[in-house]
Structures are given as structure tokens and as C-alpha cells.
Amino acid sequence: MTPEEYKFLYELEEHHWWFVGMRNVVAVLLDSHNSVVPARILDAGCGTGFMMSWLRRRFVNAKVHGLDRSPNALHYCRARGEPLLVRGSVAELPFSNNAFDLIVTFDVLNCFSPEEAARPFAELARILAGGGMILIRVPALQLLYSQHDRAVSSAHRYTARELADRLAMNGLVLERVTYANTFLFPVALVWRWLRRSPGGTPQSDVKPLPRGLGWLNPLLAGLLAIEAWWLKHLRWRLPVGLTVIALARKPQ
């Protein structure tokens, strides 16, 4: 990611509708399946660090560690006051086996091509403790690949089946997999198709809303809140979306 993308992330992560909505979805999945309170948590690819403080508020006695390979990202994490930071790659994690009870990784594994992805998935499984949980979020559906993906260094977008298979190959037991950001899928499909040309400067779609359209922020967050309600009260996964999320457990 460019320095500009990290700046946007730092400024938007707390209040932007996409981040707010995705945290609601993640909260539902963690609350409904994580029966053991984790003592050691890793945000693998922690970005600018807001999720670390969010996790610490949810698991008040846990030590929350952050890892990112970007010095720009770690700079913003330090600005948020995060102390437990390590610079490194998910393809070569600088932690011992069975080090964490909960691992979350958001929009990181998509930065590896399918041929490269085996290593980071295996590394995450290695450092997850027996009985621990891992939650992975990645962009969904390769047909949506666009300038946005190039801007955030995404190499591949996953299907739910692909993500579930990757977890199974590493001995992890799937608890749940679902798509998310479903209601906006038709709009995004058209938008990404219009921007499918490889020319020009890649730019992320996650940006501040244009002046005068701030009123859309709570409405768009509300759509994701409905999806979170669906996942909390219904066992069916959301059938399609811009994102795919999986929760898995490592056997004891």
C-alpha cells in the first residue's frame, strides 16, 4: 500500500461505514463461536492499529500483539499508543509454535498469489495454539478484481470454497464461512466493471465520502448492521458479497 493509502486508513478506520460495518460482522462471528477467552491475540497485518484497541476492549485481559511488514503501518500503530508491535511478514512469522489463542488477519492473505499463499496459511496455523481460533477476512470473487485491488496490493480475491479449503489443508476445523457486504454487491459489480481497465493510476475505493454526502455514512453502515444481524440470528451464510470471512479452530 502507498503512504497515502495508510493515511486514509488511519483517518477513516474509526468512523467510516465500511470499517464500522465490518467490525460488527467480525464481532458477531467471534461472539458466537469463541467459547474460550483468549489470553494472547495476534492481529497479523495490523495496518494502522485500530483493530488492536478494538480487540483489547472486547477481551479485556488479553495481550494484543500486532504484526505488519510496513514501517508506515507501524508508525501509525505507535501513534495510537500500541506497544506490542513486530515488523514482519505473515509468510515468515517471528513467533514460536502455538503462541496465540486467537489470530485475526484482515485483507492480508489476498496480497499473495494462489501459488504463494500456501506458506502464510501454514505459518498462521503453526503459531495458533491448540483449541485456538483464527478469523480470516479477504476480498471475494476474482471477477471483481479492479484498480482498487491494485492500489492495495491485492493479488487474488477468494471464493468461500477456496478459503475453506486452504484452512482444511492446514488441519484447521472450519466453524463458519460467509460472504459479507452483500447488499452493495450489485452496485460494486457495475462500478468495478466500469473501472476494469488496467491503465491509469490505481486508487482504492475506500475513501472519505464526497462533501455533502456524509449522511450516507450511517445508512451504509446500517446495511452492514443488517448483515451482522443475519449472521447472528440465522445459520445460513450470506450467499455472495464483496468480502469473504472464515472462522476456524485448531484441534487440541
PDB file of N, CA and C in Angstrom, residues 8 10 21 30 37 44 50 58 63 95 104-105 111 118 138 168 192-193 209 213 215 246:
ATOM      1  N   PHE A   8      -5.151   7.375   4.614  1.00  0.00           N
ATOM      2  CA  PHE A   8      -6.601   7.223   4.554  1.00  0.00           C
ATOM      3  C   PHE A   8      -7.078   6.228   5.605  1.00  0.00           C
ATOM      4  N   TYR A  10      -5.697   5.307   8.434  1.00  0.00           N
ATOM      5  CA  TYR A  10      -5.566   5.855   9.789  1.00  0.00           C
ATOM      6  C   TYR A  10      -6.702   6.841  10.094  1.00  0.00           C
ATOM      7  N   GLY A  21     -19.007  -1.233   9.828  1.00  0.00           N
ATOM      8  CA  GLY A  21     -19.843  -2.383   9.495  1.00  0.00           C
ATOM      9  C   GLY A  21     -19.103  -3.698   9.570  1.00  0.00           C
ATOM     10  N   LEU A  30     -17.074 -13.753  16.161  1.00  0.00           N
ATOM     11  CA  LEU A  30     -16.263 -14.077  17.335  1.00  0.00           C
ATOM     12  C   LEU A  30     -17.131 -14.417  18.537  1.00  0.00           C
ATOM     13  N   VAL A  37     -11.965 -17.701  26.309  1.00  0.00           N
ATOM     14  CA  VAL A  37     -11.488 -16.322  26.321  1.00  0.00           C
ATOM     15  C   VAL A  37      -9.986 -16.321  26.039  1.00  0.00           C
ATOM     16  N   ALA A  44      -2.521 -10.111  12.613  1.00  0.00           N
ATOM     17  CA  ALA A  44      -1.473 -10.378  11.620  1.00  0.00           C
ATOM     18  C   ALA A  44      -1.726  -9.528  10.378  1.00  0.00           C
ATOM     19  N   PHE A  50      -6.058   0.245  14.583  1.00  0.00           N
ATOM     20  CA  PHE A  50      -7.304   0.466  15.323  1.00  0.00           C
ATOM     21  C   PHE A  50      -7.934  -0.846  15.796  1.00  0.00           C
ATOM     22  N   ARG A  58     -12.652  -5.803  23.678  1.00  0.00           N
ATOM     23  CA  ARG A  58     -13.534  -6.976  23.707  1.00  0.00           C
ATOM     24  C   ARG A  58     -12.983  -8.070  24.614  1.00  0.00           C
ATOM     25  N   LYS A  63      -3.443  -9.945  25.982  1.00  0.00           N
ATOM     26  CA  LYS A  63      -2.351  -9.178  25.395  1.00  0.00           C
ATOM     27  C   LYS A  63      -2.513  -9.232  23.884  1.00  0.00           C
ATOM     28  N   PHE A  95       7.324 -15.867  15.437  1.00  0.00           N
ATOM     29  CA  PHE A  95       6.750 -16.332  16.693  1.00  0.00           C
ATOM     30  C   PHE A  95       6.916 -17.842  16.803  1.00  0.00           C
ATOM     31  N   VAL A 104      -6.321 -12.905  14.201  1.00  0.00           N
ATOM     32  CA  VAL A 104      -7.177 -12.275  13.188  1.00  0.00           C
ATOM     33  C   VAL A 104      -6.267 -11.719  12.106  1.00  0.00           C
ATOM     34  N   THR A 105      -6.716 -11.802  10.879  1.00  0.00           N
ATOM     35  CA  THR A 105      -5.957 -11.225   9.780  1.00  0.00           C
ATOM     36  C   THR A 105      -6.948 -10.706   8.749  1.00  0.00           C
ATOM     37  N   CYS A 111      -2.953 -10.626  -0.557  1.00  0.00           N
ATOM     38  CA  CYS A 111      -1.773  -9.994  -1.159  1.00  0.00           C
ATOM     39  C   CYS A 111      -0.806 -11.025  -1.733  1.00  0.00           C
ATOM     40  N   ALA A 118       0.316 -20.774   0.096  1.00  0.00           N
ATOM     41  CA  ALA A 118       0.461 -21.933   0.985  1.00  0.00           C
ATOM     42  C   ALA A 118       1.300 -21.595   2.213  1.00  0.00           C
ATOM     43  N   VAL A 138     -10.866 -11.714   3.656  1.00  0.00           N
ATOM     44  CA  VAL A 138     -10.205 -11.390   2.395  1.00  0.00           C
ATOM     45  C   VAL A 138     -11.251 -10.895   1.398  1.00  0.00           C
ATOM     46  N   ALA A 168      -8.656 -26.076   5.685  1.00  0.00           N
ATOM     47  CA  ALA A 168      -8.670 -27.525   5.875  1.00  0.00           C
ATOM     48  C   ALA A 168      -7.324 -28.155   5.553  1.00  0.00           C
ATOM     49  N   ARG A 192     -16.947  -1.744 -10.497  1.00  0.00           N
ATOM     50  CA  ARG A 192     -15.665  -2.382 -10.797  1.00  0.00           C
ATOM     51  C   ARG A 192     -15.556  -2.701 -12.288  1.00  0.00           C
ATOM     52  N   TRP A 193     -16.652  -3.070 -12.909  1.00  0.00           N
ATOM     53  CA  TRP A 193     -16.625  -3.369 -14.337  1.00  0.00           C
ATOM     54  C   TRP A 193     -16.275  -2.111 -15.131  1.00  0.00           C
ATOM     55  N   LEU A 209     -16.242   9.982   2.114  1.00  0.00           N
ATOM     56  CA  LEU A 209     -17.374  10.298   1.254  1.00  0.00           C
ATOM     57  C   LEU A 209     -17.248  11.736   0.753  1.00  0.00           C
ATOM     58  N   LEU A 213     -22.146  14.416   1.247  1.00  0.00           N
ATOM     59  CA  LEU A 213     -22.738  13.071   1.268  1.00  0.00           C
ATOM     60  C   LEU A 213     -22.432  12.325   2.558  1.00  0.00           C
ATOM     61  N   TRP A 215     -24.120  12.139   5.113  1.00  0.00           N
ATOM     62  CA  TRP A 215     -25.329  11.490   5.624  1.00  0.00           C
ATOM     63  C   TRP A 215     -25.447  10.048   5.168  1.00  0.00           C
ATOM     64  N   ALA A 246     -13.888 -16.223   7.166  1.00  0.00           N
ATOM     65  CA  ALA A 246     -13.934 -17.586   7.701  1.00  0.00           C
ATOM     66  C   ALA A 246     -13.410 -17.592   9.121  1.00  0.00           C
TER      67      ALA A 246
END
